[in-house]
Amino acid sequence: MTEIQIAQSVTPKHIKEIAAKLAIPEEKLEYYGNDKAKLPLDIIDEEKIKNNKLILVTAITPTPSGEGKTTTSIGLVDALNILEKKAAVVIREPSLGPVFGMKGGAAGGGWSQVIPMVDINLHFTGDFHAIEKANNLLSALIENNIQSKTRSLGIDPRTVVWKRCMDMNDRGLRNILAALGGKAGGVPRETGFNITAASEIMAILCLATDLEDLKEKCGNIYVGDTWEGAPVFAKDLNANGAMAVLLKDAIKPNLVQTLEGNPAIIHGGPFANIAQGTNSIVATKMGMTLSDYTITEAGFGSDLGAEKFLNIKCRTAGISPKTIVLVATIRALKYHGGKSLKEITQEDVEALQKGIPNLERHIASLKSFGIPIVVSINAFKSDTEAEIQVVKDQCEKLGIPVALSFGWEKGGKGCLDLAEKVITAAESCTNQYHPTYDLDDNVYIKMKKICQTIYGGENIVLSELAKSQLRKYEEMGYGNLPVCMAKTEKSFSDDQKRLGRPEQFDIHIREFELAAGAGFIIPIAGNMLRMPGLPATPAAEKITIDKNGTIEGLF
């Protein structure tokens, strides 16, 4: 059976039954049909959060199709519920870019999925659309002010850094000319689009604590400078009130369910290679309020998603995980050992052993945070006993618990060993995580600490443009912000071709972006782009619908 056939073979429970598992009063639910609901923020209880066991699921450096963090997260929450633990999974919303690009759907896989899968992968409850509209409203107000003869703030069009966004992979929109068409069209200038998952509005939504905080953060967005060199913010354009109105429903987390009828909260969707890569603070705190165990994930490998989850999200939210689950696959480790993507399903113990250093580097990086680690081998039918034993032996040598995970094939029952090891690790954790850097460190030192402690690199090299931008942002008073590295997900380095565990490398920062509203600085490394392109053969080409409304090819 395909992913979509499996998802459609299960009849979802009414969402009020899922809410009842979490003791949410029915009158609190804002229904989006019978299988989806939004949850009001007043459910969050800071005292209950203190008693929750938060579990972070991350991964080794992935292959292009991913290694199964979401599948593992969902299988783990189902397993915990089988073991009679009150558990909920909190994950990100899929972006249409990857859905129609490389990966297809992104709601888990096999028998470890969240449903309704089609709705979640497409328009869901409209959160991404609201984010896009709020982003582009600000763009429209900027253009309008530049054009105005009576209310102009004197914005220098050459300095405007705010870009429009769209939730689709479209390389043709990375760099564009806007405001063409003569005097009535505005003042022509170079600009571009980000994908919605990389919009600062997405970052703000995922870091805001309530509507007032959301509105304030939107107001603090830096858009450019005046002709005299003074910074201009969204609040100077009176934009933040209207932007918050567009986001009034999008800020509320979404309640759905796993195939096994367990609670799943889905909210926000920033990518981890070009943004902070985790779901919203309010969604995570909602899960922590309503359950005893909260399973959440962070995008791509631990060098990106987990680093930002801990150094940005946890620091902002005042939370700390009790265990980190590191998802590894035999096929990805063989890929890092030199096996081609076309051959990674073939047994090759030698290639696997050559790829093991990638796993070792991720474990070393995660150990720096001082939180217990459990390795989850996301099992595939092509894995052999000899290959599995290599990974188990290495984890044992490093003193790290390891479990085989069969969530795709068996759902919760396939993740019971993982769940038991997670329970043991979480119950043993009594300390808070250790951040990689102090906020008082200057931006260069923060990047260098990430480079050395998390990536295993040596130094940070800034381009002349990056030096100029950093000097400006520090003079503006933003040197104490966290850093949100934009870096390829395919390598610890900024060169996507350096697989495995590269050594003796520097991270080259091409430029910086200031996310003053979200509250971090974005160093952009190597050739990283914030508007992806489609692959040679997009997933969209095999997605279709018949006259009866049956969808095919969506994952």
Coordinates of C-alpha atoms in Angstrom, one line a residue, residues 39-447:
L39 CA -6.8 25.4 20.1
P40 CA -7.0 28.7 22.0
L41 CA -3.8 29.9 23.6
D42 CA -5.4 30.2 27.1
I43 CA -5.1 26.4 27.4
I44 CA -1.3 26.8 28.1
D45 CA -0.4 26.3 31.7
E46 CA 3.2 27.2 32.7
E47 CA 3.0 25.1 35.9
K48 CA 2.0 22.0 34.1
I49 CA 4.8 22.5 31.6
K50 CA 7.4 22.2 34.4
N51 CA 6.3 18.6 35.0
N52 CA 6.4 17.5 31.4
K53 CA 9.0 15.3 29.8
L54 CA 9.9 16.9 26.5
I55 CA 11.6 14.6 23.9
L56 CA 13.4 16.1 20.9
V57 CA 13.7 14.0 17.8
T58 CA 16.6 14.9 15.4
A59 CA 18.7 13.0 12.8
I60 CA 22.1 12.4 11.3
T61 CA 23.0 14.3 8.0
P62 CA 20.1 13.2 5.7
T63 CA 19.9 11.8 2.2
P64 CA 17.7 14.0 -0.1
S65 CA 14.5 12.0 0.8
G66 CA 15.0 12.3 4.6
E67 CA 15.7 9.7 7.3
G68 CA 12.3 9.6 9.0
K69 CA 12.2 12.0 11.9
T70 CA 8.5 12.6 11.6
T71 CA 7.8 8.9 11.1
T72 CA 9.9 8.1 14.2
S73 CA 8.2 10.9 16.2
I74 CA 4.7 9.6 15.4
G75 CA 5.7 6.0 16.0
L76 CA 7.2 6.9 19.3
V77 CA 4.1 8.8 20.5
D78 CA 1.9 5.8 19.6
A79 CA 4.3 3.5 21.4
L80 CA 4.3 5.6 24.5
N81 CA 0.5 5.6 24.5
I82 CA 0.6 1.7 24.2
L83 CA 2.8 1.8 27.3
E84 CA 0.0 3.8 29.0
K85 CA 1.9 7.1 29.0
K86 CA -0.1 10.2 28.3
A87 CA 1.8 11.4 25.3
A88 CA 1.3 13.9 22.4
V89 CA 3.4 14.6 19.3
V90 CA 4.0 18.2 18.2
I91 CA 5.4 18.7 14.7
R92 CA 5.6 21.2 11.9
E93 CA 3.2 21.8 9.1
P94 CA 4.4 20.7 5.6
S95 CA 5.4 23.3 3.0
L96 CA 4.0 23.0 -0.5
G97 CA 7.5 23.5 -1.8
P98 CA 8.9 20.1 -0.8
V99 CA 5.4 18.5 -1.3
F100 CA 5.5 19.3 -5.0
G101 CA 9.3 19.3 -5.2
M102 CA 11.6 16.6 -3.9
K103 CA 9.9 14.8 -1.0
G104 CA 6.2 14.6 -1.7
G105 CA 4.1 14.7 1.4
A106 CA 5.5 15.3 4.9
A107 CA 3.1 13.9 7.4
G108 CA 5.0 10.8 8.5
G109 CA 5.0 7.5 6.6
G110 CA 3.6 4.0 6.5
W111 CA 1.7 3.2 9.7
S112 CA 3.2 6.2 11.5
Q113 CA 1.3 9.1 10.0
V114 CA -0.8 12.0 11.1
I115 CA -4.2 12.3 9.5
P116 CA -6.1 13.7 7.5
M117 CA -2.9 13.4 5.5
V118 CA -4.1 15.0 2.3
D119 CA -5.4 18.1 4.1
I120 CA -2.3 18.4 6.2
N121 CA 0.0 18.3 3.1
L122 CA -2.1 20.8 1.2
H123 CA -3.8 23.9 2.5
F124 CA -4.6 22.5 6.0
T125 CA -6.2 25.3 8.1
G126 CA -4.7 28.1 6.1
D127 CA -1.8 29.0 8.4
F128 CA 0.8 29.2 5.6
H129 CA -1.5 31.4 3.5
A130 CA -2.0 33.8 6.4
I131 CA 1.7 34.0 6.9
E132 CA 2.2 34.7 3.2
K133 CA -0.4 37.4 3.1
A134 CA 1.0 39.2 6.2
N135 CA 4.4 39.1 4.7
N136 CA 3.3 40.5 1.4
L137 CA 1.0 43.1 3.0
L138 CA 4.2 44.6 4.5
S139 CA 5.8 44.5 1.0
A140 CA 2.8 46.4 -0.4
L141 CA 3.0 49.0 2.4
I142 CA 6.7 49.6 1.8
E143 CA 6.1 50.1 -2.0
N144 CA 3.2 52.4 -1.2
N145 CA 5.3 54.5 1.2
I146 CA 8.1 54.8 -1.3
Q147 CA 5.6 56.1 -3.8
S148 CA 3.8 58.5 -1.5
K149 CA 4.3 62.2 -2.0
T150 CA 2.6 63.2 1.3
R151 CA 3.3 60.5 3.9
S152 CA 6.7 59.2 2.7
L153 CA 9.2 58.1 5.4
G154 CA 12.0 58.8 2.9
I155 CA 12.9 55.1 2.4
D156 CA 15.8 54.6 0.1
P157 CA 14.6 51.9 -2.3
R158 CA 18.1 50.6 -2.7
T159 CA 18.3 49.6 1.0
V160 CA 15.0 47.7 1.3
V161 CA 15.8 44.2 2.5
W162 CA 12.3 42.9 3.0
K163 CA 11.3 40.4 0.4
R164 CA 7.9 38.9 -0.7
C165 CA 7.3 35.2 -0.1
M166 CA 5.4 32.3 -1.7
D167 CA 5.0 28.7 -0.5
M168 CA 6.4 27.1 -3.6
N169 CA 9.9 26.2 -4.9
D170 CA 10.4 28.7 -7.8
R171 CA 13.9 29.7 -8.7
G172 CA 12.7 32.3 -11.1
L173 CA 11.5 34.5 -8.2
R174 CA 14.8 34.6 -6.3
N175 CA 15.9 37.8 -7.9
I176 CA 13.4 40.1 -9.7
L177 CA 12.8 43.7 -10.8
A178 CA 9.7 45.2 -9.1
A179 CA 7.6 48.3 -9.5
L180 CA 7.9 48.5 -13.3
G181 CA 5.3 50.3 -15.5
G182 CA 6.2 54.0 -15.3
K183 CA 5.3 56.5 -12.6
A184 CA 2.1 54.7 -11.6
G185 CA 4.0 51.5 -11.1
G186 CA 6.2 52.8 -8.3
V187 CA 10.0 53.1 -8.0
P188 CA 11.7 50.2 -9.9
R189 CA 14.2 48.2 -7.8
E190 CA 15.8 44.9 -7.4
T191 CA 14.2 42.5 -4.9
G192 CA 13.1 38.9 -4.7
F193 CA 11.0 36.2 -3.0
N194 CA 11.7 33.8 -0.1
I195 CA 9.8 30.6 0.3
T196 CA 7.2 31.1 3.0
A197 CA 8.9 28.7 5.4
A198 CA 11.9 31.1 5.3
S199 CA 9.8 34.3 5.9
E200 CA 10.5 36.2 9.1
I201 CA 6.7 36.1 9.6
M202 CA 7.0 32.3 9.9
A203 CA 9.8 32.7 12.4
I204 CA 7.9 35.3 14.4
L205 CA 4.7 33.1 14.5
C206 CA 6.8 30.3 15.8
L207 CA 8.5 32.3 18.5
A208 CA 5.6 34.5 19.7
T209 CA 3.9 33.8 23.0
D210 CA 0.5 35.5 22.3
L211 CA -1.2 38.0 20.0
E212 CA 0.4 41.1 21.7
D213 CA 3.8 39.6 21.5
L214 CA 3.1 38.7 17.8
K215 CA 2.1 42.2 17.0
E216 CA 5.1 43.7 18.8
K217 CA 7.5 41.3 17.0
C218 CA 5.9 42.2 13.6
G219 CA 6.4 45.9 14.4
N220 CA 10.1 45.3 15.1
I221 CA 10.8 43.9 11.6
Y222 CA 13.6 45.8 10.0
V223 CA 12.8 46.7 6.3
G224 CA 15.5 49.1 5.2
D225 CA 16.9 52.6 5.7
T226 CA 16.0 56.2 5.0
W227 CA 18.0 58.3 2.6
E228 CA 19.8 59.7 5.7
G229 CA 20.7 56.2 6.8
A230 CA 18.2 55.8 9.7
P231 CA 16.7 52.3 10.1
V232 CA 13.0 51.8 9.2
F233 CA 10.8 49.2 10.9
A234 CA 7.4 47.8 10.1
K235 CA 5.9 49.8 13.0
D236 CA 7.0 53.0 11.3
L237 CA 4.7 52.0 8.5
N238 CA 1.9 51.2 10.9
A239 CA 1.9 47.7 9.4
N240 CA 2.0 45.5 12.5
G241 CA -1.6 45.9 13.6
A242 CA -3.0 44.8 10.2
M243 CA -0.4 42.0 10.0
A244 CA -1.4 40.6 13.4
V245 CA -5.1 40.7 12.2
L246 CA -4.2 38.5 9.3
L247 CA -2.4 36.1 11.7
K248 CA -5.1 36.1 14.4
D249 CA -6.2 32.5 13.7
A250 CA -2.8 31.3 12.3
I251 CA -1.2 31.7 15.8
K252 CA -3.5 29.0 17.2
P253 CA -2.1 25.5 17.1
N254 CA -3.9 22.8 15.1
L255 CA -5.1 19.5 16.7
V256 CA -5.2 16.3 14.6
Q257 CA -4.4 12.7 15.3
T258 CA -2.1 9.8 14.4
L259 CA -3.4 6.7 12.6
E260 CA -3.7 5.1 16.0
G261 CA -5.9 7.8 17.3
N262 CA -3.4 9.6 19.5
P263 CA -3.1 13.4 19.8
A264 CA -1.0 15.3 17.3
I265 CA -0.5 19.1 17.4
I266 CA 0.8 20.6 14.2
H267 CA 1.8 24.2 13.9
G268 CA 4.3 26.4 12.0
G269 CA 6.8 25.2 9.4
P270 CA 10.2 26.9 9.2
F271 CA 12.9 25.0 7.4
A272 CA 16.0 24.2 9.4
N273 CA 18.6 25.0 6.7
I274 CA 17.3 28.5 6.1
A275 CA 15.3 29.3 9.3
Q276 CA 15.0 27.9 12.8
G277 CA 13.4 24.6 11.8
T278 CA 11.0 23.9 14.7
N279 CA 7.3 24.2 15.4
S280 CA 5.9 27.1 17.4
I281 CA 6.6 27.7 21.0
V282 CA 2.9 27.9 21.7
A283 CA 2.3 24.5 20.1
T284 CA 5.1 22.9 22.1
K285 CA 3.9 24.5 25.3
M286 CA 0.3 23.4 24.4
G287 CA 1.6 19.8 24.1
M288 CA 3.5 20.1 27.4
T289 CA 0.5 21.4 29.1
L290 CA -1.8 18.6 28.0
S291 CA 0.4 15.6 28.3
D292 CA 3.1 14.0 30.4
Y293 CA 5.4 13.2 27.4
T294 CA 5.7 15.6 24.5
I295 CA 7.5 14.4 21.4
T296 CA 8.7 17.1 19.0
E297 CA 11.1 17.2 16.1
A298 CA 13.6 19.7 14.5
G299 CA 14.4 19.8 10.8
F300 CA 17.2 18.1 8.9
G301 CA 20.3 16.9 10.9
S302 CA 21.2 17.8 14.5
D303 CA 23.7 20.4 13.2
L304 CA 20.8 22.5 12.0
G305 CA 17.4 21.8 13.6
A306 CA 18.6 20.5 17.0
E307 CA 21.2 23.3 17.4
K308 CA 18.5 26.0 16.7
F309 CA 15.9 24.2 18.8
L310 CA 18.2 24.4 21.8
N311 CA 20.0 27.6 21.2
I312 CA 17.1 29.7 20.0
K313 CA 13.7 28.1 20.8
C314 CA 14.5 26.6 24.2
R315 CA 16.3 29.8 25.3
T316 CA 13.3 31.9 24.2
A317 CA 10.7 29.6 25.6
G318 CA 12.5 28.7 28.9
I319 CA 12.1 25.0 28.3
S320 CA 14.6 22.1 28.1
P321 CA 14.2 18.5 26.7
K322 CA 14.7 15.5 28.8
T323 CA 16.0 13.2 26.0
I324 CA 17.2 13.7 22.5
V325 CA 16.4 10.9 20.0
L326 CA 18.9 10.8 17.1
V327 CA 17.4 9.1 14.1
A328 CA 19.9 7.2 11.9
T329 CA 19.4 4.9 8.9
I330 CA 21.7 2.3 7.5
R331 CA 21.2 3.6 4.0
A332 CA 22.2 7.2 4.9
L333 CA 25.4 6.0 6.7
K334 CA 26.3 4.0 3.6
Y335 CA 25.8 7.1 1.5
H336 CA 28.1 9.0 3.8
G337 CA 30.6 6.1 3.4
G338 CA 30.7 6.7 -0.4
K339 CA 27.8 4.5 -1.6
S340 CA 25.8 6.1 -4.4
L341 CA 22.1 6.9 -3.8
K342 CA 21.2 4.3 -6.4
E343 CA 23.1 1.6 -4.5
I344 CA 22.3 2.4 -0.8
T345 CA 19.8 -0.5 -0.6
Q346 CA 22.6 -3.0 -1.3
E347 CA 24.5 -4.6 1.6
D348 CA 27.9 -2.9 2.1
V349 CA 29.4 -3.2 5.5
E350 CA 32.6 -1.5 4.4
A351 CA 30.7 1.6 3.2
L352 CA 28.7 1.6 6.4
Q353 CA 31.8 1.6 8.5
K354 CA 33.2 4.5 6.5
G355 CA 30.0 6.4 7.1
I356 CA 29.8 5.8 10.8
P357 CA 31.9 8.9 11.6
N358 CA 28.9 11.0 10.6
L359 CA 26.9 9.4 13.4
E360 CA 29.8 9.8 15.8
R361 CA 30.0 13.6 15.0
H362 CA 26.3 14.1 15.6
I363 CA 26.5 12.2 18.9
A364 CA 29.6 14.3 19.9
S365 CA 27.7 17.5 19.0
L366 CA 24.6 16.6 20.9
K367 CA 26.6 15.6 24.0
S368 CA 27.7 19.2 24.3
F369 CA 24.1 20.1 25.4
G370 CA 24.3 17.7 28.4
I371 CA 21.0 15.9 27.6
P372 CA 20.7 12.1 27.4
I373 CA 20.8 10.7 23.9
V374 CA 19.1 7.6 22.4
V375 CA 19.9 6.5 18.9
S376 CA 16.9 5.2 16.8
I377 CA 17.8 3.1 13.8
N378 CA 14.9 3.7 11.4
A379 CA 14.6 0.3 9.9
F380 CA 14.2 -0.4 6.1
K381 CA 13.6 -3.8 4.5
S382 CA 17.0 -3.6 2.8
D383 CA 18.9 -3.4 6.1
T384 CA 20.8 -6.6 6.9
E385 CA 21.7 -8.1 10.3
A386 CA 25.4 -7.5 9.7
E387 CA 24.8 -3.8 9.0
I388 CA 22.5 -3.3 11.9
Q389 CA 25.0 -5.0 14.2
V390 CA 27.8 -2.5 13.1
V391 CA 25.6 0.5 14.2
K392 CA 24.6 -1.2 17.5
D393 CA 28.2 -2.1 18.3
Q394 CA 29.4 1.5 17.7
C395 CA 26.6 3.0 19.8
E396 CA 27.5 0.5 22.6
K397 CA 31.1 1.5 22.3
L398 CA 30.1 5.2 22.7
G399 CA 27.8 4.3 25.7
I400 CA 24.7 5.5 23.8
P401 CA 21.4 3.4 24.1
V402 CA 20.2 2.3 20.6
A403 CA 16.9 0.8 19.4
L404 CA 15.5 -0.4 16.1
S405 CA 12.4 1.5 15.1
F406 CA 9.8 -0.1 12.8
G407 CA 7.3 2.7 12.9
W408 CA 6.8 2.7 9.1
E409 CA 5.9 -1.0 9.0
K410 CA 4.2 -1.5 12.4
G411 CA 3.2 1.8 13.9
G412 CA 3.5 2.1 17.6
K413 CA 4.1 -1.6 18.2
G414 CA 7.2 -1.2 16.1
C415 CA 8.6 1.5 18.4
L416 CA 8.1 -0.1 21.8
D417 CA 11.8 -0.8 22.4
L418 CA 12.6 2.8 21.5
A419 CA 9.8 4.1 23.8
E420 CA 11.1 2.1 26.7
K421 CA 14.7 3.4 26.2
V422 CA 13.3 7.0 25.9
I423 CA 11.4 6.6 29.2
T424 CA 14.5 5.4 31.0
A425 CA 16.6 8.2 29.6
A426 CA 14.0 10.9 30.3
E427 CA 13.4 9.8 33.9
S428 CA 17.2 9.9 34.5
C429 CA 17.6 13.5 33.3
T430 CA 17.6 16.1 36.1
N431 CA 19.5 19.0 34.5
Q432 CA 18.8 21.7 32.0
Y433 CA 20.5 21.8 28.6
H434 CA 23.8 23.7 28.2
P435 CA 23.6 26.3 25.4
T436 CA 26.5 26.4 22.8
Y437 CA 27.1 30.1 23.4
D438 CA 26.2 33.0 25.7
L439 CA 24.1 35.9 24.4
D440 CA 26.8 38.2 25.6
D441 CA 29.2 36.7 23.1
N442 CA 29.7 38.8 20.0
V443 CA 28.2 37.4 16.8
Y444 CA 31.5 36.2 15.4
I445 CA 32.2 34.3 18.6
K446 CA 28.7 32.7 18.6
M447 CA 29.2 31.5 15.0

